[in-house]
Amino acid sequence: MNRWTLRTANTSYTVEVPDHGRWAELSAWGPRGVEDGPSPLAGHGRTPFRTAADAAPAEYLPFGLRPFGGAELDVRRPGGERGSWWQFAGEQPTEGAGLRLAFLDDLLGLEAVLCYETVPDTDVIRRWVELTGVGADDLLLARLDSAAVNIPVPGGARLTYLVGQWVQEFQLKHIQVERGTFAIGSTQGVSGHEYAPWIAAQDAAQPAGPATPTWGISLAWSGSWHIDASVDSGRLLRLRAGREPHEGEVLLPAGGTLITPQLLLAFSAEGLGGLARVWHTHERLESGPRGRRPRPVLYNSWEATGFAVEQDGQLELARTAAAIGAELFVVDDGWFANRPDDTSGLGDWEPDRDAFPDGFGAFIGRIRDLGLDFGLWVEPEAVSPGSRLLADHPDWIYRVEGRPATLIRNQLLLNLGRDDVRKHVLTWLDKLLHDYPISYLKWDMNRPPTERGRPVSPLPRPADLDAAHVANYHHILAALRTGHPHVMIEGCAGGGGRADAAAIAATDVVWPSDNTGPQDRLTIQHGFLHAHSPHVMSSWVTDSTGFFDTRPRSPRFRFVTAMAGVLGIGADIRAWTVEQRAEAARWITWYKKWRATIHHGAVHLLGAPSDDTCGVQYSAPDGSHEIVLAWNSGLLNGLPLLPGRPNRLRLHGLEPAARYQDEATGSTYSGAHLLHAGLPCAWRTDFDADAVVLRRC
């Protein structure tokens, strides 16, 4: 039997190919040493009314070998029968800490290489598959998942996932599956608002606590996708994930190779919170030097002016933003010509001369003279029906010949998968960044593709539309990072509609939601931080009441909420009183002092927004201090559960024998006290949130 063990910082993942050589299977996955003993996933060998492949903890199988239990690959020749029956063809050489296992179907003419890669200094394993047509015929792929992974769940599976809609993204939900299948996904050409391509799993027989073994997967794919989770009669949970091909079948030409998106696997013995810290560590390391750059405190003028962008009003906002301590001024939608509202202008990206009579460059210069960097909103994938771009290139949009085009937000979508469209978008963005001293770019996408046609390309298309669009989106981002390394890029798609692991790796921050209401936003951020790091989570202080939980909250509550990630201001600060501006300046000064710990410290999620009191704790990498952001997220009267007795927030990860001093009050606590009795939170009607610095004595 061939057997390999991949080791991460704290975990191991062991793969075997049985003597029959028809598939690879998982032997053990968990903390280091779990592989030393009989496999917890192995069956007893009896499979009535099923095949051995259907019962096996197989890493990846085609339909044919696995006819009943759900296959990761569904392949056929044009006009031929579905299915592949392959054999192990050996281990292939790999660079670094990885593994490549090749399987070959000579009759069909298909080679499949299962690829594994560990990420140094993390507990993340990357998996993907490389499919090559090695015969004389083209092949059609109806399903082409990235990987499958198996987890023993004697008590059934408890699954945690992120669900939502526009302005209500990243809602943390749980479901228990004793038998059967649970599935989530998106067909919108992006990861979407309704589900995130992320899921966590636990054995439902164990409590959902901080010491519960927890497994997770995250699909690094910025297009349509699916994840399904099935628990079989043997109490084996099988997670499968991959891209969702728009055309139904993807053409793999003879001699060609298709590489699936990467599926990221993670394990923690410390529950959902520990799993979140694994993902955070991975995202911080993956972003490299870009991730270590301080994220500036930004001001975005959208909620103050909307489309009514003009020079004097923007400069007034910029002067006020600079006075309260902002470091970056971002002009949102409405800066370009023929854009009085959302019905026109997209595609013709030229500054509005009427709005900036002294010239756009002079306007930016005056912003920078205030000590502010300058940023700009763009929507490169969109085009308005009356634009010059569409008139000159009517074939550049997605459309089905002879059928009407659907307008969403009064706009159409460019077929970014075309090479000429990619070159055009990159050319004008590159010119924009060369012509003006722009240090921040907010890339938005406010509509999904609908009529996904390319009229000159009959089915089966040699062009894979979804994959081509995704590939060129990432190509442009990579080119911008290379050509303009000083420019920070924010990812946005009507809020959190494109916040998968690949999109986050390609940008510097992401906008989780268009909902900036304080109580709504607290819930959105609670879910987001289970999957993604605070250093990529853009959050604004605005005057919005929210959409769902509209209970009024104080400016203190709003600032403490926004400081949980990358702080921004989006309110009409011209209307703020002198006292409000002074309070904002104090919070911004505090945040600048401690943002390195907030962005790069170990995160402990304390409770949930559904509790009367919840918080987020950030532990400094050197152990010198703890930052605790806490909220009275319950009753509006702000009173504790028992009058005269503060609520308590139990902290995590402290040394019980150590002592910690509250920098603001001078109060000292033992680590044991903070761990077991908790940090006191004396809420009042005018004191509904707090930001506490605890220095280790």
Short mmCIF file of N, CA and C in Angstrom, two decimals, residues 256-415:
data_model
loop_
_atom_site.label_atom_id
_atom_site.label_comp_id
_atom_site.label_asym_id
_atom_site.label_seq_id
_atom_site.Cartn_x
_atom_site.Cartn_y
_atom_site.Cartn_z
N GLY A 256 -5.23 19.04 -24.18
CA GLY A 256 -5.36 20.18 -23.29
C GLY A 256 -5.37 19.77 -21.83
N THR A 257 -5.11 20.73 -20.95
CA THR A 257 -5.13 20.50 -19.51
C THR A 257 -6.04 21.52 -18.86
N LEU A 258 -6.88 21.06 -17.97
CA LEU A 258 -7.74 21.93 -17.17
C LEU A 258 -7.34 21.78 -15.71
N ILE A 259 -7.13 22.90 -15.04
CA ILE A 259 -6.76 22.90 -13.63
C ILE A 259 -7.93 23.44 -12.82
N THR A 260 -8.40 22.68 -11.87
CA THR A 260 -9.54 23.11 -11.06
C THR A 260 -9.09 24.16 -10.04
N PRO A 261 -10.04 24.94 -9.50
CA PRO A 261 -9.68 25.88 -8.43
C PRO A 261 -9.14 25.14 -7.20
N GLN A 262 -8.41 25.85 -6.39
CA GLN A 262 -7.89 25.26 -5.16
C GLN A 262 -8.98 25.20 -4.09
N LEU A 263 -9.03 24.06 -3.41
CA LEU A 263 -9.86 23.92 -2.23
C LEU A 263 -8.93 23.92 -1.03
N LEU A 264 -9.18 24.83 -0.10
CA LEU A 264 -8.35 24.96 1.09
C LEU A 264 -8.97 24.14 2.22
N LEU A 265 -8.15 23.31 2.86
CA LEU A 265 -8.59 22.47 3.98
C LEU A 265 -7.93 22.95 5.25
N ALA A 266 -8.67 22.96 6.35
CA ALA A 266 -8.10 23.40 7.63
C ALA A 266 -8.70 22.58 8.76
N PHE A 267 -7.90 22.37 9.81
CA PHE A 267 -8.36 21.67 11.01
C PHE A 267 -7.89 22.43 12.24
N SER A 268 -8.74 22.45 13.27
CA SER A 268 -8.36 23.00 14.57
C SER A 268 -9.00 22.15 15.66
N ALA A 269 -8.24 21.92 16.72
CA ALA A 269 -8.78 21.24 17.91
C ALA A 269 -9.44 22.21 18.86
N GLU A 270 -9.54 23.49 18.47
CA GLU A 270 -10.05 24.54 19.36
C GLU A 270 -11.36 25.13 18.86
N GLY A 271 -12.22 24.30 18.29
CA GLY A 271 -13.55 24.73 17.92
C GLY A 271 -13.57 25.70 16.75
N LEU A 272 -14.74 26.34 16.57
CA LEU A 272 -14.90 27.29 15.47
C LEU A 272 -13.96 28.48 15.61
N GLY A 273 -13.71 28.91 16.85
CA GLY A 273 -12.79 30.02 17.06
C GLY A 273 -11.38 29.67 16.65
N GLY A 274 -10.95 28.46 16.99
CA GLY A 274 -9.62 28.03 16.58
C GLY A 274 -9.52 27.89 15.08
N LEU A 275 -10.58 27.39 14.44
CA LEU A 275 -10.58 27.28 12.98
C LEU A 275 -10.49 28.67 12.35
N ALA A 276 -11.20 29.65 12.90
CA ALA A 276 -11.12 31.02 12.39
C ALA A 276 -9.67 31.52 12.45
N ARG A 277 -8.97 31.23 13.54
CA ARG A 277 -7.58 31.69 13.66
C ARG A 277 -6.68 31.01 12.63
N VAL A 278 -6.98 29.77 12.28
CA VAL A 278 -6.22 29.10 11.20
C VAL A 278 -6.42 29.85 9.89
N TRP A 279 -7.68 30.18 9.57
CA TRP A 279 -7.93 30.93 8.32
C TRP A 279 -7.26 32.29 8.37
N HIS A 280 -7.30 32.98 9.51
CA HIS A 280 -6.68 34.30 9.62
C HIS A 280 -5.18 34.22 9.36
N THR A 281 -4.53 33.25 9.98
CA THR A 281 -3.09 33.08 9.79
C THR A 281 -2.76 32.86 8.32
N HIS A 282 -3.54 32.04 7.68
CA HIS A 282 -3.32 31.75 6.26
C HIS A 282 -3.45 33.01 5.41
N GLU A 283 -4.52 33.80 5.64
CA GLU A 283 -4.72 34.99 4.82
C GLU A 283 -3.62 36.02 5.06
N ARG A 284 -3.15 36.14 6.29
CA ARG A 284 -2.08 37.10 6.57
C ARG A 284 -0.78 36.70 5.89
N LEU A 285 -0.46 35.42 5.94
CA LEU A 285 0.77 34.96 5.30
C LEU A 285 0.67 35.01 3.78
N GLU A 286 -0.49 34.68 3.26
CA GLU A 286 -0.67 34.66 1.81
C GLU A 286 -0.54 36.06 1.21
N SER A 287 -0.97 37.09 1.95
CA SER A 287 -0.90 38.44 1.42
C SER A 287 0.51 39.02 1.46
N GLY A 288 1.43 38.38 2.21
CA GLY A 288 2.83 38.77 2.21
C GLY A 288 3.04 40.21 2.65
N PRO A 289 4.01 40.91 2.03
CA PRO A 289 4.28 42.30 2.44
C PRO A 289 3.07 43.21 2.29
N ARG A 290 2.20 42.94 1.30
CA ARG A 290 1.00 43.77 1.15
C ARG A 290 0.14 43.72 2.41
N GLY A 291 0.07 42.54 3.01
CA GLY A 291 -0.76 42.40 4.20
C GLY A 291 -0.21 43.09 5.42
N ARG A 292 1.08 43.38 5.42
CA ARG A 292 1.69 44.03 6.58
C ARG A 292 1.65 45.56 6.48
N ARG A 293 1.23 46.08 5.33
CA ARG A 293 1.09 47.53 5.22
C ARG A 293 -0.07 48.01 6.08
N PRO A 294 0.10 49.10 6.85
CA PRO A 294 -1.03 49.62 7.62
C PRO A 294 -2.19 50.00 6.70
N ARG A 295 -3.37 49.58 7.05
CA ARG A 295 -4.56 49.97 6.29
C ARG A 295 -4.97 51.37 6.72
N PRO A 296 -5.00 52.33 5.80
CA PRO A 296 -5.30 53.71 6.20
C PRO A 296 -6.74 53.88 6.65
N VAL A 297 -6.96 54.83 7.55
CA VAL A 297 -8.31 55.24 7.91
C VAL A 297 -8.85 56.05 6.75
N LEU A 298 -9.91 55.54 6.13
CA LEU A 298 -10.41 56.22 4.93
C LEU A 298 -11.69 56.98 5.21
N TYR A 299 -11.92 57.98 4.37
CA TYR A 299 -13.23 58.61 4.29
C TYR A 299 -13.75 58.39 2.88
N ASN A 300 -14.98 57.88 2.76
CA ASN A 300 -15.62 57.67 1.46
C ASN A 300 -16.84 58.59 1.39
N SER A 301 -16.96 59.32 0.30
CA SER A 301 -17.98 60.38 0.21
C SER A 301 -19.34 59.92 -0.28
N TRP A 302 -19.52 58.62 -0.55
CA TRP A 302 -20.76 58.15 -1.18
C TRP A 302 -22.00 58.51 -0.39
N GLU A 303 -22.02 58.19 0.89
CA GLU A 303 -23.25 58.39 1.66
C GLU A 303 -23.51 59.87 1.93
N ALA A 304 -22.50 60.71 1.75
CA ALA A 304 -22.69 62.15 1.93
C ALA A 304 -23.24 62.81 0.68
N THR A 305 -22.78 62.38 -0.51
CA THR A 305 -23.14 63.11 -1.73
C THR A 305 -23.80 62.26 -2.79
N GLY A 306 -23.74 60.93 -2.70
CA GLY A 306 -24.29 60.10 -3.76
C GLY A 306 -23.67 60.44 -5.09
N PHE A 307 -24.51 60.54 -6.13
CA PHE A 307 -24.00 60.85 -7.47
C PHE A 307 -23.65 62.33 -7.65
N ALA A 308 -24.05 63.18 -6.70
CA ALA A 308 -23.84 64.63 -6.82
C ALA A 308 -22.41 64.99 -6.45
N VAL A 309 -21.47 64.46 -7.22
CA VAL A 309 -20.05 64.69 -6.97
C VAL A 309 -19.62 65.97 -7.69
N GLU A 310 -19.08 66.91 -6.93
CA GLU A 310 -18.51 68.12 -7.53
C GLU A 310 -17.38 68.62 -6.64
N GLN A 311 -16.51 69.37 -7.25
CA GLN A 311 -15.23 69.73 -6.65
C GLN A 311 -15.35 70.36 -5.27
N ASP A 312 -16.15 71.41 -5.13
CA ASP A 312 -16.18 72.16 -3.88
C ASP A 312 -16.75 71.33 -2.74
N GLY A 313 -17.80 70.58 -3.02
CA GLY A 313 -18.39 69.74 -1.98
C GLY A 313 -17.44 68.65 -1.52
N GLN A 314 -16.72 68.06 -2.47
CA GLN A 314 -15.76 67.02 -2.10
C GLN A 314 -14.61 67.60 -1.28
N LEU A 315 -14.16 68.78 -1.64
CA LEU A 315 -13.07 69.40 -0.89
C LEU A 315 -13.52 69.77 0.52
N GLU A 316 -14.76 70.20 0.67
CA GLU A 316 -15.27 70.49 2.01
C GLU A 316 -15.26 69.23 2.87
N LEU A 317 -15.71 68.13 2.30
CA LEU A 317 -15.67 66.86 3.02
C LEU A 317 -14.24 66.45 3.34
N ALA A 318 -13.34 66.66 2.39
CA ALA A 318 -11.96 66.26 2.61
C ALA A 318 -11.31 67.06 3.72
N ARG A 319 -11.59 68.36 3.79
CA ARG A 319 -11.02 69.17 4.86
C ARG A 319 -11.51 68.69 6.22
N THR A 320 -12.78 68.36 6.31
CA THR A 320 -13.32 67.87 7.58
C THR A 320 -12.75 66.50 7.91
N ALA A 321 -12.62 65.63 6.90
CA ALA A 321 -12.06 64.29 7.13
C ALA A 321 -10.63 64.39 7.62
N ALA A 322 -9.83 65.29 7.03
CA ALA A 322 -8.45 65.45 7.47
C ALA A 322 -8.39 65.96 8.90
N ALA A 323 -9.31 66.84 9.26
CA ALA A 323 -9.31 67.42 10.60
C ALA A 323 -9.59 66.39 11.68
N ILE A 324 -10.37 65.36 11.39
CA ILE A 324 -10.66 64.35 12.41
C ILE A 324 -9.67 63.19 12.38
N GLY A 325 -8.73 63.20 11.42
CA GLY A 325 -7.66 62.20 11.44
C GLY A 325 -7.69 61.17 10.34
N ALA A 326 -8.59 61.31 9.35
CA ALA A 326 -8.58 60.37 8.23
C ALA A 326 -7.26 60.48 7.46
N GLU A 327 -6.89 59.38 6.81
CA GLU A 327 -5.62 59.32 6.09
C GLU A 327 -5.80 59.17 4.58
N LEU A 328 -7.01 58.88 4.15
CA LEU A 328 -7.30 58.57 2.75
C LEU A 328 -8.69 59.10 2.42
N PHE A 329 -8.82 59.76 1.28
CA PHE A 329 -10.11 60.28 0.82
C PHE A 329 -10.49 59.55 -0.46
N VAL A 330 -11.64 58.90 -0.46
CA VAL A 330 -12.09 58.11 -1.61
C VAL A 330 -13.34 58.73 -2.20
N VAL A 331 -13.29 59.06 -3.48
CA VAL A 331 -14.47 59.51 -4.21
C VAL A 331 -15.12 58.29 -4.84
N ASP A 332 -16.38 58.10 -4.53
CA ASP A 332 -17.10 56.91 -5.00
C ASP A 332 -17.78 57.20 -6.34
N ASP A 333 -18.81 56.47 -6.67
CA ASP A 333 -19.52 56.59 -7.93
C ASP A 333 -19.95 58.05 -8.17
N GLY A 334 -19.87 58.47 -9.44
CA GLY A 334 -20.34 59.81 -9.80
C GLY A 334 -19.24 60.77 -10.21
N TRP A 335 -17.98 60.33 -10.24
CA TRP A 335 -16.87 61.23 -10.56
C TRP A 335 -16.63 61.39 -12.05
N PHE A 336 -17.23 60.53 -12.87
CA PHE A 336 -16.93 60.53 -14.31
C PHE A 336 -18.09 61.14 -15.10
N ALA A 337 -17.84 61.41 -16.36
CA ALA A 337 -18.78 62.16 -17.19
C ALA A 337 -20.07 61.39 -17.42
N ASN A 338 -21.15 62.17 -17.61
CA ASN A 338 -22.47 61.62 -17.95
C ASN A 338 -22.95 60.62 -16.90
N ARG A 339 -22.82 61.00 -15.62
CA ARG A 339 -23.22 60.10 -14.53
C ARG A 339 -24.07 60.85 -13.50
N PRO A 340 -25.23 61.40 -13.89
CA PRO A 340 -26.08 62.06 -12.90
C PRO A 340 -26.81 61.06 -12.00
N ASP A 341 -26.92 59.82 -12.47
CA ASP A 341 -27.58 58.77 -11.70
C ASP A 341 -27.04 57.44 -12.22
N ASP A 342 -27.73 56.32 -11.90
CA ASP A 342 -27.18 55.02 -12.28
C ASP A 342 -27.61 54.55 -13.66
N THR A 343 -28.17 55.45 -14.48
CA THR A 343 -28.67 55.04 -15.80
C THR A 343 -27.67 55.23 -16.93
N SER A 344 -26.53 55.87 -16.67
CA SER A 344 -25.62 56.18 -17.78
C SER A 344 -24.20 56.33 -17.26
N GLY A 345 -23.26 56.42 -18.23
CA GLY A 345 -21.89 56.77 -17.92
C GLY A 345 -20.92 55.62 -17.80
N LEU A 346 -21.35 54.45 -17.36
CA LEU A 346 -20.43 53.33 -17.15
C LEU A 346 -19.81 52.90 -18.47
N GLY A 347 -18.51 52.72 -18.47
CA GLY A 347 -17.78 52.31 -19.66
C GLY A 347 -16.97 53.43 -20.25
N ASP A 348 -17.41 54.69 -20.06
CA ASP A 348 -16.69 55.85 -20.59
C ASP A 348 -16.02 56.56 -19.41
N TRP A 349 -14.87 56.07 -19.03
CA TRP A 349 -14.26 56.45 -17.76
C TRP A 349 -13.38 57.69 -17.92
N GLU A 350 -14.04 58.83 -18.05
CA GLU A 350 -13.33 60.11 -18.13
C GLU A 350 -13.85 61.03 -17.04
N PRO A 351 -12.96 61.70 -16.29
CA PRO A 351 -13.44 62.60 -15.23
C PRO A 351 -14.40 63.65 -15.79
N ASP A 352 -15.41 63.99 -14.99
CA ASP A 352 -16.42 64.96 -15.39
C ASP A 352 -15.81 66.37 -15.32
N ARG A 353 -15.64 67.00 -16.50
CA ARG A 353 -15.01 68.32 -16.54
C ARG A 353 -15.87 69.38 -15.86
N ASP A 354 -17.19 69.22 -15.93
CA ASP A 354 -18.07 70.20 -15.27
C ASP A 354 -17.96 70.09 -13.76
N ALA A 355 -17.80 68.87 -13.26
CA ALA A 355 -17.70 68.67 -11.81
C ALA A 355 -16.35 69.12 -11.27
N PHE A 356 -15.32 69.06 -12.13
CA PHE A 356 -13.96 69.43 -11.71
C PHE A 356 -13.42 70.48 -12.68
N PRO A 357 -13.91 71.71 -12.59
CA PRO A 357 -13.55 72.73 -13.58
C PRO A 357 -12.07 73.10 -13.58
N ASP A 358 -11.39 72.88 -12.47
CA ASP A 358 -9.95 73.17 -12.43
C ASP A 358 -9.11 72.01 -12.93
N GLY A 359 -9.77 70.92 -13.30
CA GLY A 359 -9.07 69.72 -13.75
C GLY A 359 -9.03 68.67 -12.65
N PHE A 360 -9.14 67.42 -13.05
CA PHE A 360 -9.18 66.33 -12.08
C PHE A 360 -7.84 66.20 -11.35
N GLY A 361 -6.74 66.41 -12.07
CA GLY A 361 -5.44 66.34 -11.43
C GLY A 361 -5.26 67.41 -10.39
N ALA A 362 -5.74 68.64 -10.69
CA ALA A 362 -5.64 69.73 -9.71
C ALA A 362 -6.49 69.43 -8.48
N PHE A 363 -7.66 68.85 -8.69
CA PHE A 363 -8.52 68.47 -7.57
C PHE A 363 -7.81 67.46 -6.66
N ILE A 364 -7.22 66.43 -7.27
CA ILE A 364 -6.51 65.43 -6.46
C ILE A 364 -5.34 66.08 -5.73
N GLY A 365 -4.66 67.01 -6.40
CA GLY A 365 -3.55 67.70 -5.76
C GLY A 365 -3.99 68.45 -4.51
N ARG A 366 -5.17 69.07 -4.55
CA ARG A 366 -5.67 69.80 -3.39
C ARG A 366 -6.06 68.84 -2.27
N ILE A 367 -6.53 67.65 -2.63
CA ILE A 367 -6.80 66.62 -1.61
C ILE A 367 -5.49 66.22 -0.93
N ARG A 368 -4.48 65.98 -1.72
CA ARG A 368 -3.21 65.54 -1.19
C ARG A 368 -2.51 66.64 -0.38
N ASP A 369 -2.77 67.90 -0.73
CA ASP A 369 -2.22 69.01 0.04
C ASP A 369 -2.77 69.03 1.47
N LEU A 370 -3.92 68.40 1.68
CA LEU A 370 -4.50 68.30 3.03
C LEU A 370 -3.85 67.20 3.86
N GLY A 371 -2.89 66.48 3.26
CA GLY A 371 -2.25 65.36 3.95
C GLY A 371 -2.96 64.05 3.77
N LEU A 372 -3.89 64.01 2.80
CA LEU A 372 -4.68 62.81 2.54
C LEU A 372 -4.19 62.12 1.27
N ASP A 373 -4.14 60.79 1.30
CA ASP A 373 -4.01 60.04 0.06
C ASP A 373 -5.35 60.07 -0.67
N PHE A 374 -5.32 59.69 -1.96
CA PHE A 374 -6.54 59.78 -2.76
C PHE A 374 -6.92 58.41 -3.31
N GLY A 375 -8.22 58.11 -3.25
CA GLY A 375 -8.74 56.86 -3.79
C GLY A 375 -9.95 57.10 -4.67
N LEU A 376 -10.27 56.10 -5.49
CA LEU A 376 -11.32 56.25 -6.48
C LEU A 376 -12.10 54.95 -6.64
N TRP A 377 -13.42 55.09 -6.83
CA TRP A 377 -14.31 53.96 -7.11
C TRP A 377 -14.36 53.70 -8.61
N VAL A 378 -14.33 52.43 -9.01
CA VAL A 378 -14.50 52.05 -10.41
C VAL A 378 -15.35 50.78 -10.48
N GLU A 379 -15.97 50.59 -11.63
CA GLU A 379 -16.72 49.35 -11.88
C GLU A 379 -16.36 48.84 -13.27
N PRO A 380 -15.17 48.24 -13.41
CA PRO A 380 -14.62 47.95 -14.74
C PRO A 380 -15.41 46.94 -15.56
N GLU A 381 -16.19 46.08 -14.93
CA GLU A 381 -16.90 45.04 -15.68
C GLU A 381 -18.24 45.50 -16.23
N ALA A 382 -18.66 46.72 -15.88
CA ALA A 382 -20.01 47.18 -16.22
C ALA A 382 -19.99 48.17 -17.37
N VAL A 383 -21.13 48.27 -18.04
CA VAL A 383 -21.29 49.23 -19.14
C VAL A 383 -22.75 49.67 -19.16
N SER A 384 -22.97 50.97 -19.40
CA SER A 384 -24.33 51.50 -19.51
C SER A 384 -24.82 51.36 -20.94
N PRO A 385 -26.14 51.16 -21.13
CA PRO A 385 -26.66 50.95 -22.49
C PRO A 385 -26.33 52.08 -23.47
N GLY A 386 -26.27 53.33 -23.02
CA GLY A 386 -26.02 54.44 -23.93
C GLY A 386 -24.58 54.87 -24.03
N SER A 387 -23.67 54.08 -23.54
CA SER A 387 -22.27 54.48 -23.52
C SER A 387 -21.63 54.41 -24.91
N ARG A 388 -20.57 55.20 -25.09
CA ARG A 388 -19.81 55.13 -26.34
C ARG A 388 -19.15 53.76 -26.48
N LEU A 389 -18.70 53.20 -25.37
CA LEU A 389 -18.03 51.90 -25.43
C LEU A 389 -18.95 50.84 -26.02
N LEU A 390 -20.20 50.81 -25.57
CA LEU A 390 -21.12 49.80 -26.07
C LEU A 390 -21.49 50.07 -27.52
N ALA A 391 -21.61 51.34 -27.89
CA ALA A 391 -21.91 51.67 -29.28
C ALA A 391 -20.78 51.21 -30.21
N ASP A 392 -19.55 51.37 -29.74
CA ASP A 392 -18.40 50.97 -30.56
C ASP A 392 -18.18 49.46 -30.56
N HIS A 393 -18.57 48.80 -29.48
CA HIS A 393 -18.29 47.37 -29.35
C HIS A 393 -19.53 46.63 -28.82
N PRO A 394 -20.60 46.54 -29.61
CA PRO A 394 -21.83 45.88 -29.14
C PRO A 394 -21.63 44.40 -28.84
N ASP A 395 -20.57 43.80 -29.40
CA ASP A 395 -20.31 42.38 -29.18
C ASP A 395 -19.52 42.13 -27.90
N TRP A 396 -19.20 43.17 -27.13
CA TRP A 396 -18.38 43.00 -25.94
C TRP A 396 -19.18 42.63 -24.69
N ILE A 397 -20.49 42.61 -24.78
CA ILE A 397 -21.29 42.24 -23.61
C ILE A 397 -21.76 40.79 -23.74
N TYR A 398 -22.11 40.21 -22.60
CA TYR A 398 -22.76 38.91 -22.62
C TYR A 398 -24.16 39.08 -23.23
N ARG A 399 -24.48 38.24 -24.20
CA ARG A 399 -25.82 38.30 -24.78
C ARG A 399 -26.10 37.01 -25.53
N VAL A 400 -27.35 36.72 -25.70
CA VAL A 400 -27.81 35.58 -26.48
C VAL A 400 -28.48 36.14 -27.73
N GLU A 401 -28.01 35.71 -28.89
CA GLU A 401 -28.48 36.25 -30.17
C GLU A 401 -30.00 36.17 -30.27
N GLY A 402 -30.62 37.32 -30.59
CA GLY A 402 -32.06 37.35 -30.80
C GLY A 402 -32.88 37.44 -29.53
N ARG A 403 -32.23 37.50 -28.38
CA ARG A 403 -32.94 37.55 -27.10
C ARG A 403 -32.71 38.89 -26.42
N PRO A 404 -33.68 39.34 -25.62
CA PRO A 404 -33.49 40.62 -24.92
C PRO A 404 -32.43 40.51 -23.84
N ALA A 405 -31.77 41.62 -23.58
CA ALA A 405 -30.77 41.67 -22.52
C ALA A 405 -31.42 42.18 -21.23
N THR A 406 -31.10 41.57 -20.14
CA THR A 406 -31.65 41.96 -18.85
C THR A 406 -30.80 43.07 -18.24
N LEU A 407 -31.46 44.16 -17.86
CA LEU A 407 -30.79 45.23 -17.14
C LEU A 407 -30.90 45.00 -15.64
N ILE A 408 -29.79 45.08 -14.95
CA ILE A 408 -29.77 45.10 -13.49
C ILE A 408 -29.02 46.35 -13.08
N ARG A 409 -29.59 47.13 -12.21
CA ARG A 409 -29.08 48.46 -11.86
C ARG A 409 -28.83 49.29 -13.12
N ASN A 410 -29.69 49.11 -14.11
CA ASN A 410 -29.63 49.88 -15.36
C ASN A 410 -28.30 49.71 -16.09
N GLN A 411 -27.72 48.52 -16.01
CA GLN A 411 -26.43 48.32 -16.66
C GLN A 411 -26.31 46.90 -17.20
N LEU A 412 -25.34 46.72 -18.09
CA LEU A 412 -25.02 45.43 -18.68
C LEU A 412 -23.63 45.03 -18.23
N LEU A 413 -23.26 43.78 -18.53
CA LEU A 413 -21.98 43.27 -18.06
C LEU A 413 -21.08 42.95 -19.25
N LEU A 414 -19.86 43.46 -19.19
CA LEU A 414 -18.87 43.14 -20.21
C LEU A 414 -18.44 41.68 -20.11
N ASN A 415 -18.19 41.08 -21.25
CA ASN A 415 -17.66 39.71 -21.30
C ASN A 415 -16.16 39.80 -21.06
#
